[in-house]
């Protein structure tokens, strides 16, 4: 595969994995790292950037989705949404450090949008979490440490 396409593909997969869509970017990153023919830093950057921007998609959805709260297709009932908002109010922006977690992280970034978390702090904390996630995958895959 041509070099730019590798990074673009990983970026897009990581972006999809951070949205509410089911996708698995860690396996792709590990495979590319084991292949050894691509820059480790480039792969880390592509995965982190894609996953962070995917979380931004969730944040943007959260900023506008509450207008549809009363619709039948809305993904959460009023009680679930209020519980998530209470949790976010209690734990605040630093809870976004958990945005790398499966099952919890993606909805957390959506709730951050609903709660109107400022974009600069959102991006900073989420980028830190996503960087840590992919550094851990890289360290385990390459046997660092």
PDB file of C-alpha atoms in Angstrom:
ATOM      1  CA  UNK A   1       0.000   0.000   0.000  1.00  0.00           C
ATOM      2  CA  UNK A   2       1.288   3.476  -0.800  1.00  0.00           C
ATOM      3  CA  UNK A   3       2.707   5.231   2.265  1.00  0.00           C
ATOM      4  CA  UNK A   4       0.252   8.194   2.426  1.00  0.00           C
ATOM      5  CA  UNK A   5      -2.676   5.799   2.048  1.00  0.00           C
ATOM      6  CA  UNK A   6      -1.522   3.836   5.112  1.00  0.00           C
ATOM      7  CA  UNK A   7      -1.598   6.908   7.323  1.00  0.00           C
ATOM      8  CA  UNK A   8      -4.841   8.169   5.779  1.00  0.00           C
ATOM      9  CA  UNK A   9      -6.486   4.775   6.238  1.00  0.00           C
ATOM     10  CA  UNK A  10      -5.401   4.560   9.875  1.00  0.00           C
ATOM     11  CA  UNK A  11      -6.565   8.148  10.450  1.00  0.00           C
ATOM     12  CA  UNK A  12     -10.016   7.370   9.006  1.00  0.00           C
ATOM     13  CA  UNK A  13     -10.342   4.110  10.926  1.00  0.00           C
ATOM     14  CA  UNK A  14      -9.372   5.845  14.184  1.00  0.00           C
ATOM     15  CA  UNK A  15     -11.847   8.641  13.423  1.00  0.00           C
ATOM     16  CA  UNK A  16     -14.655   6.124  12.881  1.00  0.00           C
ATOM     17  CA  UNK A  17     -13.651   4.226  16.035  1.00  0.00           C
ATOM     18  CA  UNK A  18     -14.071   7.371  18.145  1.00  0.00           C
ATOM     19  CA  UNK A  19     -17.588   8.035  16.944  1.00  0.00           C
ATOM     20  CA  UNK A  20     -20.508   5.915  17.989  1.00  0.00           C
ATOM     21  CA  UNK A  21     -19.765   3.628  15.013  1.00  0.00           C
ATOM     22  CA  UNK A  22     -18.223   0.237  15.779  1.00  0.00           C
ATOM     23  CA  UNK A  23     -14.625   0.167  14.564  1.00  0.00           C
ATOM     24  CA  UNK A  24     -11.313  -1.114  15.921  1.00  0.00           C
ATOM     25  CA  UNK A  25      -8.258   1.053  15.333  1.00  0.00           C
ATOM     26  CA  UNK A  26      -5.912  -0.507  17.910  1.00  0.00           C
ATOM     27  CA  UNK A  27      -5.657  -3.773  15.983  1.00  0.00           C
ATOM     28  CA  UNK A  28      -4.829  -1.897  12.775  1.00  0.00           C
ATOM     29  CA  UNK A  29      -2.202   0.196  14.562  1.00  0.00           C
ATOM     30  CA  UNK A  30      -0.612  -2.907  16.097  1.00  0.00           C
ATOM     31  CA  UNK A  31      -0.535  -4.649  12.723  1.00  0.00           C
ATOM     32  CA  UNK A  32       1.087  -1.677  11.032  1.00  0.00           C
ATOM     33  CA  UNK A  33       3.624  -1.362  13.848  1.00  0.00           C
ATOM     34  CA  UNK A  34       4.522  -5.044  13.576  1.00  0.00           C
ATOM     35  CA  UNK A  35       4.916  -4.681   9.812  1.00  0.00           C
ATOM     36  CA  UNK A  36       7.777  -2.320  10.610  1.00  0.00           C
ATOM     37  CA  UNK A  37       7.768  -0.483   7.295  1.00  0.00           C
ATOM     38  CA  UNK A  38       6.076   2.682   8.541  1.00  0.00           C
ATOM     39  CA  UNK A  39       7.133   5.477  10.848  1.00  0.00           C
ATOM     40  CA  UNK A  40       6.083   4.761  14.438  1.00  0.00           C
ATOM     41  CA  UNK A  41       5.652   8.493  15.055  1.00  0.00           C
ATOM     42  CA  UNK A  42       3.609   8.887  11.885  1.00  0.00           C
ATOM     43  CA  UNK A  43       1.327   6.012  12.824  1.00  0.00           C
ATOM     44  CA  UNK A  44       0.881   7.392  16.354  1.00  0.00           C
ATOM     45  CA  UNK A  45       0.111  10.844  14.973  1.00  0.00           C
ATOM     46  CA  UNK A  46      -2.414   9.526  12.440  1.00  0.00           C
ATOM     47  CA  UNK A  47      -4.238   7.358  14.982  1.00  0.00           C
ATOM     48  CA  UNK A  48      -4.275  10.064  17.659  1.00  0.00           C
ATOM     49  CA  UNK A  49      -5.423  12.809  15.285  1.00  0.00           C
ATOM     50  CA  UNK A  50      -8.157  10.636  13.785  1.00  0.00           C
ATOM     51  CA  UNK A  51      -9.439   9.442  17.145  1.00  0.00           C
ATOM     52  CA  UNK A  52      -9.402  12.951  18.609  1.00  0.00           C
ATOM     53  CA  UNK A  53     -11.308  14.340  15.627  1.00  0.00           C
ATOM     54  CA  UNK A  54     -13.792  11.480  15.881  1.00  0.00           C
ATOM     55  CA  UNK A  55     -14.428  12.540  19.468  1.00  0.00           C
ATOM     56  CA  UNK A  56     -14.957  16.066  18.169  1.00  0.00           C
ATOM     57  CA  UNK A  57     -17.753  14.686  15.961  1.00  0.00           C
ATOM     58  CA  UNK A  58     -19.402  13.320  19.120  1.00  0.00           C
ATOM     59  CA  UNK A  59     -18.938  16.664  20.888  1.00  0.00           C
ATOM     60  CA  UNK A  60     -20.559  18.479  17.948  1.00  0.00           C
ATOM     61  CA  UNK A  61     -23.460  16.025  17.957  1.00  0.00           C
ATOM     62  CA  UNK A  62     -23.866  16.597  21.679  1.00  0.00           C
ATOM     63  CA  UNK A  63     -24.062  20.354  21.143  1.00  0.00           C
ATOM     64  CA  UNK A  64     -27.073  19.947  18.868  1.00  0.00           C
ATOM     65  CA  UNK A  65     -28.726  16.633  19.717  1.00  0.00           C
ATOM     66  CA  UNK A  66     -30.685  17.791  22.741  1.00  0.00           C
ATOM     67  CA  UNK A  67     -33.088  19.587  20.402  1.00  0.00           C
ATOM     68  CA  UNK A  68     -34.297  16.112  19.462  1.00  0.00           C
ATOM     69  CA  UNK A  69     -34.649  14.827  23.027  1.00  0.00           C
ATOM     70  CA  UNK A  70     -38.397  14.197  22.737  1.00  0.00           C
ATOM     71  CA  UNK A  71     -38.172  12.212  19.486  1.00  0.00           C
ATOM     72  CA  UNK A  72     -38.859   8.470  19.591  1.00  0.00           C
ATOM     73  CA  UNK A  73     -35.544   7.617  17.954  1.00  0.00           C
ATOM     74  CA  UNK A  74     -33.491   9.608  20.484  1.00  0.00           C
ATOM     75  CA  UNK A  75     -30.790   7.217  21.787  1.00  0.00           C
ATOM     76  CA  UNK A  76     -31.395   7.837  25.516  1.00  0.00           C
ATOM     77  CA  UNK A  77     -34.438   8.409  27.632  1.00  0.00           C
ATOM     78  CA  UNK A  78     -34.748  11.502  29.825  1.00  0.00           C
ATOM     79  CA  UNK A  79     -33.595   9.679  32.951  1.00  0.00           C
ATOM     80  CA  UNK A  80     -30.448   8.307  31.274  1.00  0.00           C
ATOM     81  CA  UNK A  81     -29.572  11.703  29.854  1.00  0.00           C
ATOM     82  CA  UNK A  82     -30.093  13.475  33.179  1.00  0.00           C
ATOM     83  CA  UNK A  83     -27.978  10.834  34.969  1.00  0.00           C
ATOM     84  CA  UNK A  84     -25.151  11.344  32.457  1.00  0.00           C
ATOM     85  CA  UNK A  85     -25.377  15.109  32.874  1.00  0.00           C
ATOM     86  CA  UNK A  86     -25.268  14.836  36.688  1.00  0.00           C
ATOM     87  CA  UNK A  87     -22.235  12.560  36.429  1.00  0.00           C
ATOM     88  CA  UNK A  88     -20.481  15.021  34.120  1.00  0.00           C
ATOM     89  CA  UNK A  89     -21.303  17.975  36.393  1.00  0.00           C
ATOM     90  CA  UNK A  90     -19.865  16.052  39.345  1.00  0.00           C
ATOM     91  CA  UNK A  91     -16.657  14.891  37.644  1.00  0.00           C
ATOM     92  CA  UNK A  92     -16.161  17.670  35.089  1.00  0.00           C
ATOM     93  CA  UNK A  93     -13.797  17.943  32.174  1.00  0.00           C
ATOM     94  CA  UNK A  94     -11.143  15.708  33.735  1.00  0.00           C
ATOM     95  CA  UNK A  95     -13.515  12.799  33.275  1.00  0.00           C
ATOM     96  CA  UNK A  96     -12.651  13.148  29.593  1.00  0.00           C
ATOM     97  CA  UNK A  97      -9.361  11.448  30.441  1.00  0.00           C
ATOM     98  CA  UNK A  98     -11.539   8.317  30.327  1.00  0.00           C
ATOM     99  CA  UNK A  99     -12.509   9.035  26.709  1.00  0.00           C
ATOM    100  CA  UNK A 100     -10.113   6.307  25.554  1.00  0.00           C
ATOM    101  CA  UNK A 101     -12.156   3.590  27.279  1.00  0.00           C
ATOM    102  CA  UNK A 102     -14.322   1.253  25.209  1.00  0.00           C
ATOM    103  CA  UNK A 103     -18.090   1.626  25.690  1.00  0.00           C
ATOM    104  CA  UNK A 104     -17.730   4.611  28.060  1.00  0.00           C
ATOM    105  CA  UNK A 105     -15.476   6.989  26.161  1.00  0.00           C
ATOM    106  CA  UNK A 106     -17.594   7.727  23.099  1.00  0.00           C
ATOM    107  CA  UNK A 107     -20.802   8.554  25.004  1.00  0.00           C
ATOM    108  CA  UNK A 108     -18.714  10.622  27.437  1.00  0.00           C
ATOM    109  CA  UNK A 109     -17.533  12.880  24.613  1.00  0.00           C
ATOM    110  CA  UNK A 110     -21.142  13.244  23.445  1.00  0.00           C
ATOM    111  CA  UNK A 111     -22.226  14.274  26.961  1.00  0.00           C
ATOM    112  CA  UNK A 112     -19.355  16.802  27.058  1.00  0.00           C
ATOM    113  CA  UNK A 113     -20.946  18.444  24.024  1.00  0.00           C
ATOM    114  CA  UNK A 114     -24.388  18.436  25.630  1.00  0.00           C
ATOM    115  CA  UNK A 115     -22.858  20.006  28.736  1.00  0.00           C
ATOM    116  CA  UNK A 116     -21.222  22.705  26.606  1.00  0.00           C
ATOM    117  CA  UNK A 117     -17.652  21.837  27.566  1.00  0.00           C
ATOM    118  CA  UNK A 118     -15.512  24.563  25.922  1.00  0.00           C
ATOM    119  CA  UNK A 119     -13.833  23.309  22.754  1.00  0.00           C
ATOM    120  CA  UNK A 120     -10.201  24.148  23.732  1.00  0.00           C
ATOM    121  CA  UNK A 121     -10.360  22.246  27.034  1.00  0.00           C
ATOM    122  CA  UNK A 122     -12.275  19.397  25.381  1.00  0.00           C
ATOM    123  CA  UNK A 123      -9.653  18.973  22.671  1.00  0.00           C
ATOM    124  CA  UNK A 124      -6.738  19.233  25.095  1.00  0.00           C
ATOM    125  CA  UNK A 125      -7.997  16.616  27.561  1.00  0.00           C
ATOM    126  CA  UNK A 126      -9.285  14.229  24.887  1.00  0.00           C
ATOM    127  CA  UNK A 127      -6.051  14.506  22.871  1.00  0.00           C
ATOM    128  CA  UNK A 128      -4.075  13.644  26.013  1.00  0.00           C
ATOM    129  CA  UNK A 129      -6.261  10.591  26.635  1.00  0.00           C
ATOM    130  CA  UNK A 130      -6.106   9.406  23.033  1.00  0.00           C
ATOM    131  CA  UNK A 131      -2.324   9.909  22.880  1.00  0.00           C
ATOM    132  CA  UNK A 132      -1.931   7.833  26.028  1.00  0.00           C
ATOM    133  CA  UNK A 133      -4.099   5.091  24.577  1.00  0.00           C
ATOM    134  CA  UNK A 134      -2.103   4.763  21.373  1.00  0.00           C
ATOM    135  CA  UNK A 135       1.230   5.083  23.194  1.00  0.00           C
ATOM    136  CA  UNK A 136       0.158   2.148  25.374  1.00  0.00           C
ATOM    137  CA  UNK A 137      -0.807   0.094  22.307  1.00  0.00           C
ATOM    138  CA  UNK A 138       2.550   0.960  20.730  1.00  0.00           C
ATOM    139  CA  UNK A 139       4.507   0.099  23.871  1.00  0.00           C
ATOM    140  CA  UNK A 140       2.804  -3.275  24.240  1.00  0.00           C
ATOM    141  CA  UNK A 141       3.100  -4.082  20.532  1.00  0.00           C
ATOM    142  CA  UNK A 142       6.784  -3.155  20.249  1.00  0.00           C
ATOM    143  CA  UNK A 143       7.748  -4.467  23.690  1.00  0.00           C
ATOM    144  CA  UNK A 144       8.876  -1.126  25.064  1.00  0.00           C
ATOM    145  CA  UNK A 145       9.688  -0.995  28.760  1.00  0.00           C
TER     146      UNK A 145
END
